[in-house]
Short mmCIF file of C-alpha atoms in Angstrom, two decimals:
data_model
loop_
_atom_site.label_atom_id
_atom_site.label_comp_id
_atom_site.label_asym_id
_atom_site.label_seq_id
_atom_site.Cartn_x
_atom_site.Cartn_y
_atom_site.Cartn_z
CA MET A 1 18.18 18.32 2.66
CA LYS A 2 14.68 18.89 4.05
CA ASN A 3 13.20 16.30 1.64
CA LEU A 4 15.97 13.82 2.47
CA THR A 5 15.21 14.03 6.19
CA LYS A 6 11.48 13.71 5.51
CA TRP A 7 12.05 10.66 3.30
CA LEU A 8 14.32 8.99 5.86
CA VAL A 9 11.63 9.41 8.51
CA LEU A 10 9.00 8.06 6.10
CA ALA A 11 11.16 5.05 5.23
CA ARG A 12 11.69 4.25 8.93
CA THR A 13 7.97 4.65 9.65
CA LEU A 14 6.94 2.36 6.79
CA ARG A 15 9.46 -0.29 7.80
CA THR A 16 8.46 -0.35 11.46
CA MET A 17 4.69 -0.32 10.93
CA GLN A 18 4.68 -3.47 8.77
CA SER A 19 4.30 -6.95 10.20
CA ASP A 20 6.03 -10.23 9.36
CA ARG A 21 2.68 -11.94 10.05
CA PRO A 22 0.13 -9.65 8.40
CA VAL A 23 -3.63 -10.03 8.53
CA VAL A 24 -3.99 -7.34 5.85
CA SER A 25 -1.95 -6.90 2.68
CA ILE A 26 -1.98 -3.52 0.95
CA VAL A 27 -1.05 -4.18 -2.68
CA ILE A 28 0.19 -1.24 -4.76
CA PRO A 29 0.64 -1.96 -8.47
CA ALA A 30 2.58 0.78 -10.24
CA TYR A 31 3.51 1.74 -13.80
CA ASN A 32 5.79 4.79 -14.10
CA GLU A 33 4.52 6.29 -10.84
CA GLU A 34 7.72 7.65 -9.29
CA LYS A 35 6.20 11.18 -9.19
CA TYR A 36 3.10 10.10 -7.24
CA LEU A 37 4.20 7.07 -5.26
CA VAL A 38 5.79 9.01 -2.39
CA LYS A 39 2.52 10.85 -1.64
CA THR A 40 0.64 7.56 -1.64
CA LEU A 41 3.20 6.01 0.72
CA GLU A 42 2.93 9.08 2.97
CA SER A 43 -0.82 8.50 3.16
CA VAL A 44 -0.33 4.82 3.99
CA SER A 45 2.17 5.78 6.73
CA GLN A 46 -0.62 7.67 8.51
CA ILE A 47 -2.70 4.53 9.06
CA VAL A 48 -3.16 3.87 12.77
CA THR A 49 -4.28 0.35 13.59
CA LYS A 50 -3.44 -2.63 15.76
CA ILE A 51 -4.20 -4.99 12.87
CA PRO A 52 -0.89 -6.32 11.48
CA PHE A 53 -0.37 -5.44 7.84
CA GLU A 54 2.18 -5.44 5.06
CA ILE A 55 2.67 -3.29 1.98
CA ILE A 56 3.52 -4.94 -1.33
CA GLY A 57 4.68 -2.99 -4.37
CA VAL A 58 4.31 -4.43 -7.85
CA ASN A 59 6.41 -2.77 -10.54
CA ASN A 60 4.50 -3.09 -13.81
CA ALA A 61 7.27 -2.74 -16.43
CA SER A 62 8.04 0.85 -15.44
CA THR A 63 10.70 2.75 -17.35
CA ASP A 64 11.20 5.34 -14.61
CA ARG A 65 12.46 4.82 -11.03
CA THR A 66 9.22 3.38 -9.61
CA ARG A 67 10.93 0.18 -8.47
CA LYS A 68 13.66 2.20 -6.77
CA VAL A 69 11.06 4.23 -4.82
CA PHE A 70 9.62 0.99 -3.41
CA GLU A 71 13.12 -0.18 -2.45
CA VAL A 72 14.19 3.13 -0.85
CA PHE A 73 11.10 3.16 1.36
CA GLY A 74 11.49 -0.47 2.45
CA ILE A 75 8.47 -1.82 0.60
CA ARG A 76 8.64 -5.48 -0.40
CA SER A 77 8.32 -5.29 -4.16
CA PHE A 78 8.84 -7.22 -7.33
CA ASP A 79 8.27 -6.99 -11.08
CA ALA A 80 5.05 -8.31 -12.62
CA ASN A 81 5.76 -11.01 -15.21
CA LYS A 82 3.31 -9.51 -17.69
CA LYS A 83 2.52 -5.85 -18.36
CA GLY A 84 -0.98 -4.63 -17.52
CA LEU A 85 -2.85 -3.45 -14.43
CA SER A 86 -4.86 -6.64 -14.02
CA GLN A 87 -1.69 -8.73 -14.32
CA ALA A 88 0.08 -6.56 -11.73
CA ARG A 89 -2.86 -6.73 -9.31
CA ALA A 90 -3.06 -10.51 -9.69
CA ALA A 91 0.69 -10.81 -9.05
CA GLY A 92 0.33 -8.71 -5.90
CA ILE A 93 -2.53 -10.85 -4.65
CA ARG A 94 -0.47 -14.00 -5.19
CA ALA A 95 2.41 -12.49 -3.19
CA ALA A 96 0.16 -11.25 -0.37
CA ARG A 97 0.42 -13.01 2.97
CA GLY A 98 -2.62 -11.34 4.54
CA GLU A 99 -6.11 -12.79 4.64
CA ILE A 100 -7.56 -9.39 3.68
CA ILE A 101 -6.24 -7.62 0.61
CA ILE A 102 -6.56 -3.92 -0.08
CA GLN A 103 -5.74 -2.84 -3.62
CA LEU A 104 -4.36 0.69 -3.73
CA ASP A 105 -3.40 2.58 -6.90
CA ALA A 106 0.10 4.07 -6.79
CA ASP A 107 -1.15 7.51 -7.83
CA THR A 108 -3.89 7.62 -5.19
CA GLY A 109 -2.20 10.17 -2.96
CA ARG A 110 -4.14 11.97 -0.27
CA ALA A 111 -7.12 13.18 -2.28
CA VAL A 112 -8.56 9.79 -3.17
CA LEU A 113 -7.56 8.21 0.13
CA LYS A 114 -9.76 10.68 1.99
CA SER A 115 -13.06 9.32 3.20
CA PRO A 116 -15.92 11.67 2.33
CA ASP A 117 -17.54 11.11 5.73
CA ASN A 118 -14.83 12.15 8.14
CA GLY A 119 -11.71 13.13 6.23
CA GLY A 120 -9.81 10.00 7.33
CA SER A 121 -8.20 7.63 4.88
CA VAL A 122 -10.22 4.84 3.33
CA CYS A 123 -7.58 2.29 4.40
CA HIS A 124 -7.70 3.60 7.95
CA ASP A 125 -11.51 3.44 7.98
CA ILE A 126 -11.51 -0.16 6.73
CA LEU A 127 -8.91 -1.29 9.26
CA ASP A 128 -10.62 0.63 12.06
CA SER A 129 -13.96 -1.03 11.26
CA LEU A 130 -12.37 -4.47 11.27
CA GLN A 131 -10.67 -3.71 14.56
CA ARG A 132 -13.85 -2.44 16.28
CA THR A 133 -16.16 -5.26 15.19
CA ASP A 134 -16.09 -9.00 14.78
CA ALA A 135 -16.68 -8.59 11.05
CA LYS A 136 -15.16 -11.24 8.86
CA VAL A 137 -15.97 -9.43 5.63
CA ALA A 138 -15.78 -5.75 4.73
CA HIS A 139 -16.96 -4.27 1.48
CA CYS A 140 -15.16 -1.51 -0.37
CA ALA A 141 -14.20 -0.90 -3.96
CA MET A 142 -10.56 -1.44 -2.99
CA LEU A 143 -11.00 -4.51 -0.81
CA ARG A 144 -10.85 -8.17 -1.72
CA ILE A 145 -11.08 -11.01 0.74
CA ARG A 146 -8.74 -13.86 -0.22
CA GLY A 147 -10.69 -16.90 -1.39
CA LYS A 148 -14.04 -15.08 -1.59
#
């Protein structure tokens, strides 16, 4: 029951923090990641920013309940037409509505999301930097600017 309550709160948080008019799209391609996806979504739910964003899940021919995890937590998701990480990432980029795209692996969880400088999440640091400056471009291994 404790996990159910925690998951309901997480689902509500993820639904309310997303925007219908995002500037940033966080694309999460996933292949058989039901075990790790919840931790990654928990990390994303801790992002604090005024920049409107959306989360997009791309199910990459999973045989487990990965797609169901996206659905339960209110993440707009769909199946990639072709199997393969690059195909799934490309499909997520095509579906993204934001001008800025952050690619996030489904098994990232907290460890990889932590910034070595201050212990914050990489996504939070990127969004915070964009919010504090007039930057039009940010560079990070997970970031791609649409059309650049």
